[in-house]
PDB file of C-alpha atoms in Angstrom:
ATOM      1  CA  UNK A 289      21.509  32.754  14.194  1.00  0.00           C
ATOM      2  CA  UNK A 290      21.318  31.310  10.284  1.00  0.00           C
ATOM      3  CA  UNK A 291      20.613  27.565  10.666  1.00  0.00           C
ATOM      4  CA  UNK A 292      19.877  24.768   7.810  1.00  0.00           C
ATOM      5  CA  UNK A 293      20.102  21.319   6.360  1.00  0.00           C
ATOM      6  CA  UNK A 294      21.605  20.071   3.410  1.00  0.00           C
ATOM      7  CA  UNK A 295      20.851  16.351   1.652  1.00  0.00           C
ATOM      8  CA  UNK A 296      18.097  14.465   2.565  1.00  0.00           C
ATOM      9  CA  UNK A 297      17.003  15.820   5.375  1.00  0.00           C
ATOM     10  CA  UNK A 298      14.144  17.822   4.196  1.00  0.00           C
ATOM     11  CA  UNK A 299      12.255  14.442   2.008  1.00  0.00           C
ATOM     12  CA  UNK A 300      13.058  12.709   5.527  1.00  0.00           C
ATOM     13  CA  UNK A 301      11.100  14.942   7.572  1.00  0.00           C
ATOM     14  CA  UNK A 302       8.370  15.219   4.654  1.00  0.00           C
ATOM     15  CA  UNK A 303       7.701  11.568   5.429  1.00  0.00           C
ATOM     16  CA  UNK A 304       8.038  11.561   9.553  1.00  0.00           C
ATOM     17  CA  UNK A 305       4.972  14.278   8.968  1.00  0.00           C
ATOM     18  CA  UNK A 306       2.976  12.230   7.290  1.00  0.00           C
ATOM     19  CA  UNK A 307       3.800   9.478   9.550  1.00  0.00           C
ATOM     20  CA  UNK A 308       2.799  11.532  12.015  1.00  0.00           C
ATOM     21  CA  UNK A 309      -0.316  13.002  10.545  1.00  0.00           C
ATOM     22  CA  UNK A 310      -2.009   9.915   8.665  1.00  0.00           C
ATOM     23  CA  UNK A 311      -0.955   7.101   9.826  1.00  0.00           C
ATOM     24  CA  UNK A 312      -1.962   5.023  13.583  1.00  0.00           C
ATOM     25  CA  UNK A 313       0.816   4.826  15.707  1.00  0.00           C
ATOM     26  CA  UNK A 314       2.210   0.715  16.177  1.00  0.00           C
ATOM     27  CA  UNK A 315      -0.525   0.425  13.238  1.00  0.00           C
ATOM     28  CA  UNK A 316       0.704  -2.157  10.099  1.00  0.00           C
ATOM     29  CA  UNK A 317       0.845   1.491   7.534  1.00  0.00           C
ATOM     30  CA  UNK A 318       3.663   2.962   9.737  1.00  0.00           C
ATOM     31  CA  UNK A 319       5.020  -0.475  10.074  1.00  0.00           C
ATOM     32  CA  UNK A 320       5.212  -0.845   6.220  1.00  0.00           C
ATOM     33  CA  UNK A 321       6.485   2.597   5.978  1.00  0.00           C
ATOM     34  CA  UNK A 322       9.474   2.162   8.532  1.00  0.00           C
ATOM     35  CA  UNK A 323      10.412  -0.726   6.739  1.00  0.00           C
ATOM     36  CA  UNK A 324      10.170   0.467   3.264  1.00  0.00           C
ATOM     37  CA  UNK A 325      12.709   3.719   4.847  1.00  0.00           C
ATOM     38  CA  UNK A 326      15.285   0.863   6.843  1.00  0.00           C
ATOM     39  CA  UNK A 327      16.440  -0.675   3.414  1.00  0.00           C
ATOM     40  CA  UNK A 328      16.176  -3.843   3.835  1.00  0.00           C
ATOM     41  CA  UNK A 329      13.589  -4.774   0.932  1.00  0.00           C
ATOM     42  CA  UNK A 330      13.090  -8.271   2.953  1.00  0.00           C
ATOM     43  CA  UNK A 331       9.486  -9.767   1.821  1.00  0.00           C
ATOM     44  CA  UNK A 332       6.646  -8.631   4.252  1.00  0.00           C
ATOM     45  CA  UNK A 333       3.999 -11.239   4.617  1.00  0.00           C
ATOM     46  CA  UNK A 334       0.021 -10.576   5.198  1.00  0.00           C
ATOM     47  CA  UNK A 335      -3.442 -11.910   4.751  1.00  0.00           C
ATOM     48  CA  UNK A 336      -6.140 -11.505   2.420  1.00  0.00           C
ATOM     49  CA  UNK A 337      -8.351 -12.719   4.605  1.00  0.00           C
ATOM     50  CA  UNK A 338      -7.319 -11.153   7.297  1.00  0.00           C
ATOM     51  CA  UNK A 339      -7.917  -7.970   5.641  1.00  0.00           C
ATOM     52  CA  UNK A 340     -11.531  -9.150   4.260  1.00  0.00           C
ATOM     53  CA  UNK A 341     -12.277  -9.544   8.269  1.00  0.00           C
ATOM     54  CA  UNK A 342     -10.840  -6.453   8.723  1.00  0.00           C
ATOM     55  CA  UNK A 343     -12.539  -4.079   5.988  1.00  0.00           C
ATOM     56  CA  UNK A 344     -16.168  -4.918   5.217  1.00  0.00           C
ATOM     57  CA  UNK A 345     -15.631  -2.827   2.199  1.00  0.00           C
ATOM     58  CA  UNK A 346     -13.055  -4.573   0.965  1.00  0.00           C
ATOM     59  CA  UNK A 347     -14.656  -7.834   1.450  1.00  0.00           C
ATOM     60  CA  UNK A 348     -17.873  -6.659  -0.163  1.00  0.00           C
ATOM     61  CA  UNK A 349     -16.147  -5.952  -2.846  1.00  0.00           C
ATOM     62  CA  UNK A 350     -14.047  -8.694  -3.592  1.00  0.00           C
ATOM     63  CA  UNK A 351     -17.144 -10.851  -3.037  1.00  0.00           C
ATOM     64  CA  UNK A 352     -19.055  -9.500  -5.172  1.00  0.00           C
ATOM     65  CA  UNK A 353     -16.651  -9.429  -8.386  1.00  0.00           C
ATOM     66  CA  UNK A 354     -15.774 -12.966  -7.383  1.00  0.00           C
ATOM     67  CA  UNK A 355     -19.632 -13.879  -8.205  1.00  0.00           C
ATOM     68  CA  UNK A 356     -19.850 -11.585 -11.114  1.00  0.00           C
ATOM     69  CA  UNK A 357     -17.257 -13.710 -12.810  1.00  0.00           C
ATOM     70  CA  UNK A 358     -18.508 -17.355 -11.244  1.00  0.00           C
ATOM     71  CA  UNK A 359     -21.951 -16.331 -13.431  1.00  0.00           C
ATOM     72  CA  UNK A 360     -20.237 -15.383 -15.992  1.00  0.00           C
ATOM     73  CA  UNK A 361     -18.593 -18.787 -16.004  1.00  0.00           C
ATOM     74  CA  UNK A 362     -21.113 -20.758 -14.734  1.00  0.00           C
ATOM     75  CA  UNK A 363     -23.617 -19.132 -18.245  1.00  0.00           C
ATOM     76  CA  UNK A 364     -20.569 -20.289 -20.722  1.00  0.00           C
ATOM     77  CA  UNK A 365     -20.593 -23.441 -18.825  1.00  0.00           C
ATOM     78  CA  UNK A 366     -17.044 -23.111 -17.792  1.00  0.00           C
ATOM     79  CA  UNK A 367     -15.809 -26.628 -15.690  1.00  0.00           C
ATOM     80  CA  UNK A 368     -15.423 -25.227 -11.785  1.00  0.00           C
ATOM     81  CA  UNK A 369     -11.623 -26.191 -12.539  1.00  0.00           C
ATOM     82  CA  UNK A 370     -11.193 -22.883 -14.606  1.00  0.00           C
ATOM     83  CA  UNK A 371     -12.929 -20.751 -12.435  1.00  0.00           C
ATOM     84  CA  UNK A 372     -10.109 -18.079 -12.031  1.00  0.00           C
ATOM     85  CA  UNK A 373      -9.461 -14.738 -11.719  1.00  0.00           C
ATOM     86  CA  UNK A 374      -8.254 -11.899 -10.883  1.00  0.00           C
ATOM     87  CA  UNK A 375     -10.037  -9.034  -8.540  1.00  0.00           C
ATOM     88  CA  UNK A 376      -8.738  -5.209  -8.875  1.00  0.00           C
ATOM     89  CA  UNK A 377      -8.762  -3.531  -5.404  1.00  0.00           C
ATOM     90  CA  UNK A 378      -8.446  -0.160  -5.997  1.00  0.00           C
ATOM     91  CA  UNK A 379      -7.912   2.249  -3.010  1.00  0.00           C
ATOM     92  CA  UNK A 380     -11.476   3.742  -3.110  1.00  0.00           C
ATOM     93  CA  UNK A 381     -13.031   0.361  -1.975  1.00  0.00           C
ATOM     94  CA  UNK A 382     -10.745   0.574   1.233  1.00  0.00           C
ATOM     95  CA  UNK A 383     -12.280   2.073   4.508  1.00  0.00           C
ATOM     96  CA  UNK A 384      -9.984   0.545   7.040  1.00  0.00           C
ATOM     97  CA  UNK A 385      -7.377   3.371   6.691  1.00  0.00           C
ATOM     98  CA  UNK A 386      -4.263   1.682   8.028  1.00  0.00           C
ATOM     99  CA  UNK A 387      -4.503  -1.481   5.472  1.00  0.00           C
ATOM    100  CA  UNK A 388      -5.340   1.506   2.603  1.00  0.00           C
ATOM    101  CA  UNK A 389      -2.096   3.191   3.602  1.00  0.00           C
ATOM    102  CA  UNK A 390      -0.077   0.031   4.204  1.00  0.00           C
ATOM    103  CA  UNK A 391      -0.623  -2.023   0.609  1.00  0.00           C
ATOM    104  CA  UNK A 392      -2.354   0.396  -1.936  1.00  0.00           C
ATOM    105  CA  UNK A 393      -3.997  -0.940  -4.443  1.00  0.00           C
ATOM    106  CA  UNK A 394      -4.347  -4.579  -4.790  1.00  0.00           C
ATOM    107  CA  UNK A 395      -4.941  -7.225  -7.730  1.00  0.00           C
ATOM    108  CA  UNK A 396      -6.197 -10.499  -5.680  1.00  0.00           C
ATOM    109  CA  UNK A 397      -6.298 -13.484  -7.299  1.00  0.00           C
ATOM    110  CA  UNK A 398      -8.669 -16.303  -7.007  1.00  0.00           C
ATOM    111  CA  UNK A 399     -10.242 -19.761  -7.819  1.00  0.00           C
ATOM    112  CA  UNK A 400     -13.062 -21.766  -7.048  1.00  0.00           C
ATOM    113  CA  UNK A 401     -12.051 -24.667  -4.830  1.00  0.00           C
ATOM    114  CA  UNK A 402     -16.136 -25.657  -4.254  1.00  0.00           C
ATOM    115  CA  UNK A 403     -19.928 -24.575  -4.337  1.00  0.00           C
ATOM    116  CA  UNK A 404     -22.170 -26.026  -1.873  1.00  0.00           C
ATOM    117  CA  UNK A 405     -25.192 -25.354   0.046  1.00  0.00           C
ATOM    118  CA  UNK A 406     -26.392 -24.851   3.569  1.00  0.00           C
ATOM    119  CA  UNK A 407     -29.563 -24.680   5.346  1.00  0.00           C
ATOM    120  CA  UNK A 408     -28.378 -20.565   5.540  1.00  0.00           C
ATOM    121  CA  UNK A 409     -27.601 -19.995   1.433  1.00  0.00           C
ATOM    122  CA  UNK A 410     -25.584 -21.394  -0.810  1.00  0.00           C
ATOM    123  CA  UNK A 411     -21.738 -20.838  -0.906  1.00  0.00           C
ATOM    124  CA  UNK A 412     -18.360 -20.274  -2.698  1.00  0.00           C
ATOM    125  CA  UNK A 413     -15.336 -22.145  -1.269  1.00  0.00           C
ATOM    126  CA  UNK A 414     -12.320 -20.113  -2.717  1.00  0.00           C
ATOM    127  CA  UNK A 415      -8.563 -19.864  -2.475  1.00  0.00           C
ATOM    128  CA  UNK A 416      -7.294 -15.964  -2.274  1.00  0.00           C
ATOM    129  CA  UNK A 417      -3.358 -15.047  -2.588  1.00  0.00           C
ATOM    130  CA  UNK A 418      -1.711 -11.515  -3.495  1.00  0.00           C
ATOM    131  CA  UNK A 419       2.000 -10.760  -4.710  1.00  0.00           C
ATOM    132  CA  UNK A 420       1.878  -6.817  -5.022  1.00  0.00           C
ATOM    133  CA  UNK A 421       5.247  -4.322  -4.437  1.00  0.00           C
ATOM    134  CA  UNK A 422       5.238  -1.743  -1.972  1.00  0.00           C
ATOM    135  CA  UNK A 423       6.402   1.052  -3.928  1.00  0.00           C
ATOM    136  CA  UNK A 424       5.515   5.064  -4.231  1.00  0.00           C
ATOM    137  CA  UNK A 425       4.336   6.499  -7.133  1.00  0.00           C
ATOM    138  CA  UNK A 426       5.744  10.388  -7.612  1.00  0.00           C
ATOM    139  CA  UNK A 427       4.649  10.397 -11.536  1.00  0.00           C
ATOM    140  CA  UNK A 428       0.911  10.390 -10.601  1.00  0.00           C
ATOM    141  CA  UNK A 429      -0.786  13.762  -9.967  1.00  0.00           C
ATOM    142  CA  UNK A 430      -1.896  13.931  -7.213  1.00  0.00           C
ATOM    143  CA  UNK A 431      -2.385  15.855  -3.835  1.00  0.00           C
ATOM    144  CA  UNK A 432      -0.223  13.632  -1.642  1.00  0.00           C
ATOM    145  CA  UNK A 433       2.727  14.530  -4.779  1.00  0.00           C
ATOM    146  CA  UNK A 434       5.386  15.835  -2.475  1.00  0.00           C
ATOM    147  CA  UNK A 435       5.190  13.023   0.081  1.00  0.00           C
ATOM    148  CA  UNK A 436       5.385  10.043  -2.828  1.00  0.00           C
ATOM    149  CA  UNK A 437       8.266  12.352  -4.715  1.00  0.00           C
ATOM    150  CA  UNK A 438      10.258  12.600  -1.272  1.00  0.00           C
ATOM    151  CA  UNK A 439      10.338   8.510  -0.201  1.00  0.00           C
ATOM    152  CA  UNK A 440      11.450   8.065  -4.446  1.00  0.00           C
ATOM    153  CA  UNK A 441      14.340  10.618  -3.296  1.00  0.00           C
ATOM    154  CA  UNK A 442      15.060   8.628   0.043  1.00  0.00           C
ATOM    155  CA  UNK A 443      16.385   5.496  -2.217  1.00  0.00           C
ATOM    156  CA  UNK A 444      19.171   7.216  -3.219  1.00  0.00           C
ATOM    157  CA  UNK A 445      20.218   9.800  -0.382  1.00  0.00           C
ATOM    158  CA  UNK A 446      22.906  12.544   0.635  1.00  0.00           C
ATOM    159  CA  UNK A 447      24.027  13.238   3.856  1.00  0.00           C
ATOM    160  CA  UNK A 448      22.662  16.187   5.721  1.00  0.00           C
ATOM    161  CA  UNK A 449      24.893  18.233   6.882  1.00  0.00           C
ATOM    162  CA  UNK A 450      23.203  20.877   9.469  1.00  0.00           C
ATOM    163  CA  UNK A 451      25.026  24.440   8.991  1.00  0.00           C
ATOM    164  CA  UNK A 452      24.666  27.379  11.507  1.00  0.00           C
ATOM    165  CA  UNK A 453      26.209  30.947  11.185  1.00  0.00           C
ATOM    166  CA  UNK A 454      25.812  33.591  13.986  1.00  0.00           C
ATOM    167  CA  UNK A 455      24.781  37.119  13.075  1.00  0.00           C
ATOM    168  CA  UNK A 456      27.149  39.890  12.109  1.00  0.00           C
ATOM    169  CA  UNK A 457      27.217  42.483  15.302  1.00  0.00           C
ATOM    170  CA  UNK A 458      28.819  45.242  12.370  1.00  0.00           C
ATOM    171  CA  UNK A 459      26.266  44.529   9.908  1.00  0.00           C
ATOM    172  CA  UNK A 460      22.504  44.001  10.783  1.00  0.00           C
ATOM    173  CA  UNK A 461      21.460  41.659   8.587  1.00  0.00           C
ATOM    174  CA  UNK A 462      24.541  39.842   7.197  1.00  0.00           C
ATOM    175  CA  UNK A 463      25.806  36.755   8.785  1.00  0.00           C
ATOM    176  CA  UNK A 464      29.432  35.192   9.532  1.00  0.00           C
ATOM    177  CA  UNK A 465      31.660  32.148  10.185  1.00  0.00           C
ATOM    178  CA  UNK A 466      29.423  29.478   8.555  1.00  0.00           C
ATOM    179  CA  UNK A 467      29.724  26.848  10.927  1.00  0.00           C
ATOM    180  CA  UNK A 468      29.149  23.236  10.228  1.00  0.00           C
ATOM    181  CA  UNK A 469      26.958  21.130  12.528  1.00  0.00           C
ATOM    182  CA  UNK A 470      26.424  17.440  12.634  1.00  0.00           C
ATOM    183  CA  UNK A 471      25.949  14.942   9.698  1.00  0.00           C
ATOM    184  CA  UNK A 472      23.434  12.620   9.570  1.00  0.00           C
ATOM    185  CA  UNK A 473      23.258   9.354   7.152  1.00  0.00           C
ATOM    186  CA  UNK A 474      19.915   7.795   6.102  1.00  0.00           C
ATOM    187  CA  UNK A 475      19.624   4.183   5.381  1.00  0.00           C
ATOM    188  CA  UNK A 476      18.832   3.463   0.902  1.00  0.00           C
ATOM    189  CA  UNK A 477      14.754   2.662   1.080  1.00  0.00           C
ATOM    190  CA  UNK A 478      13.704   0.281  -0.797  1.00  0.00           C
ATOM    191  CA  UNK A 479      10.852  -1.386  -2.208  1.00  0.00           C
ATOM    192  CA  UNK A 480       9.767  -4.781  -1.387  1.00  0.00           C
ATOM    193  CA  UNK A 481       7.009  -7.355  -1.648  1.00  0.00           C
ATOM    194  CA  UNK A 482       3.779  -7.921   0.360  1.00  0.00           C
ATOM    195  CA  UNK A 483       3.033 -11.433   0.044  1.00  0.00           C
ATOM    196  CA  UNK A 484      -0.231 -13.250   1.190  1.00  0.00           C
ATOM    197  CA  UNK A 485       0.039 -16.945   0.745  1.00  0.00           C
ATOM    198  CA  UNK A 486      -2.772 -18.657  -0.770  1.00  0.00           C
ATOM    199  CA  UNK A 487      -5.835 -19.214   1.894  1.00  0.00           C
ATOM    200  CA  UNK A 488      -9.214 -20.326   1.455  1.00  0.00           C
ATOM    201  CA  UNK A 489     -12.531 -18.303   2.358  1.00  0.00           C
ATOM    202  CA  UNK A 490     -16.121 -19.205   2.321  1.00  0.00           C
ATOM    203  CA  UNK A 491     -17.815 -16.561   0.454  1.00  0.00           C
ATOM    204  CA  UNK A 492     -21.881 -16.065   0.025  1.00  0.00           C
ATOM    205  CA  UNK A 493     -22.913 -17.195  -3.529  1.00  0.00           C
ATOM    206  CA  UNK A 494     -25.105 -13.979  -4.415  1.00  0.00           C
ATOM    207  CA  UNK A 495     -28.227 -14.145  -6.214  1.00  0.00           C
ATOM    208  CA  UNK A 496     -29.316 -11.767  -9.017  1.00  0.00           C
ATOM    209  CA  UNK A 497     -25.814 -11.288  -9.800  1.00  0.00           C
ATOM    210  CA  UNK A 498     -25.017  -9.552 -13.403  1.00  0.00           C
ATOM    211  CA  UNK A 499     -22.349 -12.113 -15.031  1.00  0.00           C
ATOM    212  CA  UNK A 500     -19.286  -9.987 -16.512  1.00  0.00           C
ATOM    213  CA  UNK A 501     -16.110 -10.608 -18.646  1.00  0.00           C
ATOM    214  CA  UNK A 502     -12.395  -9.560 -18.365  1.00  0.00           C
ATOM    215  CA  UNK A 503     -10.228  -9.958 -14.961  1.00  0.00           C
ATOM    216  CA  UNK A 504     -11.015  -6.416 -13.368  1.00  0.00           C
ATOM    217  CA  UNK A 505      -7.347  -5.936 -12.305  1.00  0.00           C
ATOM    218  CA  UNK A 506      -6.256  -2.483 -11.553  1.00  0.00           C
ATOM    219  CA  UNK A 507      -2.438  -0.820 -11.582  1.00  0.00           C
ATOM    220  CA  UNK A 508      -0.894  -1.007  -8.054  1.00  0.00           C
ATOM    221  CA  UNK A 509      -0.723   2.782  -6.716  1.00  0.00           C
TER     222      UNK A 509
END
């Protein structure tokens, strides 16, 4: 027996394999993904500070650009008003795995709200928010190629139609009477945004810190 599949079925089950293989089950990656493949392109909302608690990495990092630029500032006696920026998260600072897989890369923005002191250090109070789109990205090069090329395919998909045909008994090797299976439809995807609302964090104010210029965003991939 000859069987097959026709449309989309094939980038479909490209994705459920990487579901499947990369991603935690009921985690907030296959969460983003099943909602990216339903269509809907509804807003998804999340928290950069949740993910700071979440990712030490993360939140190392984004700390310590934040005081990078607050020196910078602070030495061209910028007022604390203007303290604002922008922090690149590229995927390489990421080592919580599902938020890596669910957003990407990330441009957070940010402004000083206060500085103050404790008895522990001194302090940075700061508001955090993040618009970024949940898309794929099949142009970069990449080993993960087929898997971003397949969900670009899944916005705009055909039918599958599964086909059979049985052997021919009168000639070993041939087959006859195609025979046509059922047809499944898959659902448009679609991109959407990931929104996290402004929020304020208490961050260390680091010492010794190297003051730098320019906004350190980074492409979303």
């Amino acid at each position: 027996m000859l069987s097959g599949h026709t449309g989309s079925w094939g980038d479909n089950e490209i994705l459920e394999q990487a579901r499947i293989a990369t991603m935690r089950p009921g985690g907030r990656a296959e969460a983003y993904l099943n909602h990216y493949r339903q269509g809907s392109g509804a807003d998804v909302h999340f928290s950069v500070k949740q993910l700071m608690d979440e990712d030490q990495s993360v939140k190392a990092h984004i700390t310590r650009k934040i005081n990078e630029m607050v020196a910078f500032f602070e030495n061209s006696g910028t007022p604390m008003s203007s303290m604002i920026g922008i922090v690149g998260l590229a995927q390489k600072y990421f080592s919580n795995i599902d938020w890596q897989y669910a957003t990407g890369s990330l441009n957070i923005k940010w402004s000083v709200v206060d500085k103050f002191e404790r008895p522990n250090g001194r302090f940075l109070l700061v508001e955090l928010s993040c618009v970024n789109v949940y898309r794929w990205h099949p142009e970069a090069d990449r080993y993960t190629q087929c898997v971003h090329q397949a969900a670009q395919n899944l916005q705009k998909p055909a039918s599958d139609f599964n086909v059979s045909a049985p052997l021919n008994p009168m000639d070993i090797g041939s087959y006859v009477g195609l025979k046509p299976g059922k047809t499944q439809k898959f659902p448009a995807a679609r991109n959407f945004k990931m929104i996290s609302k402004p929020e304020r964090v208490i961050l260390p104010k680091l010492s010794g810190i190297p003051n730098v210029s320019g906004s350190g965003a980074v492409s979303s991939v």
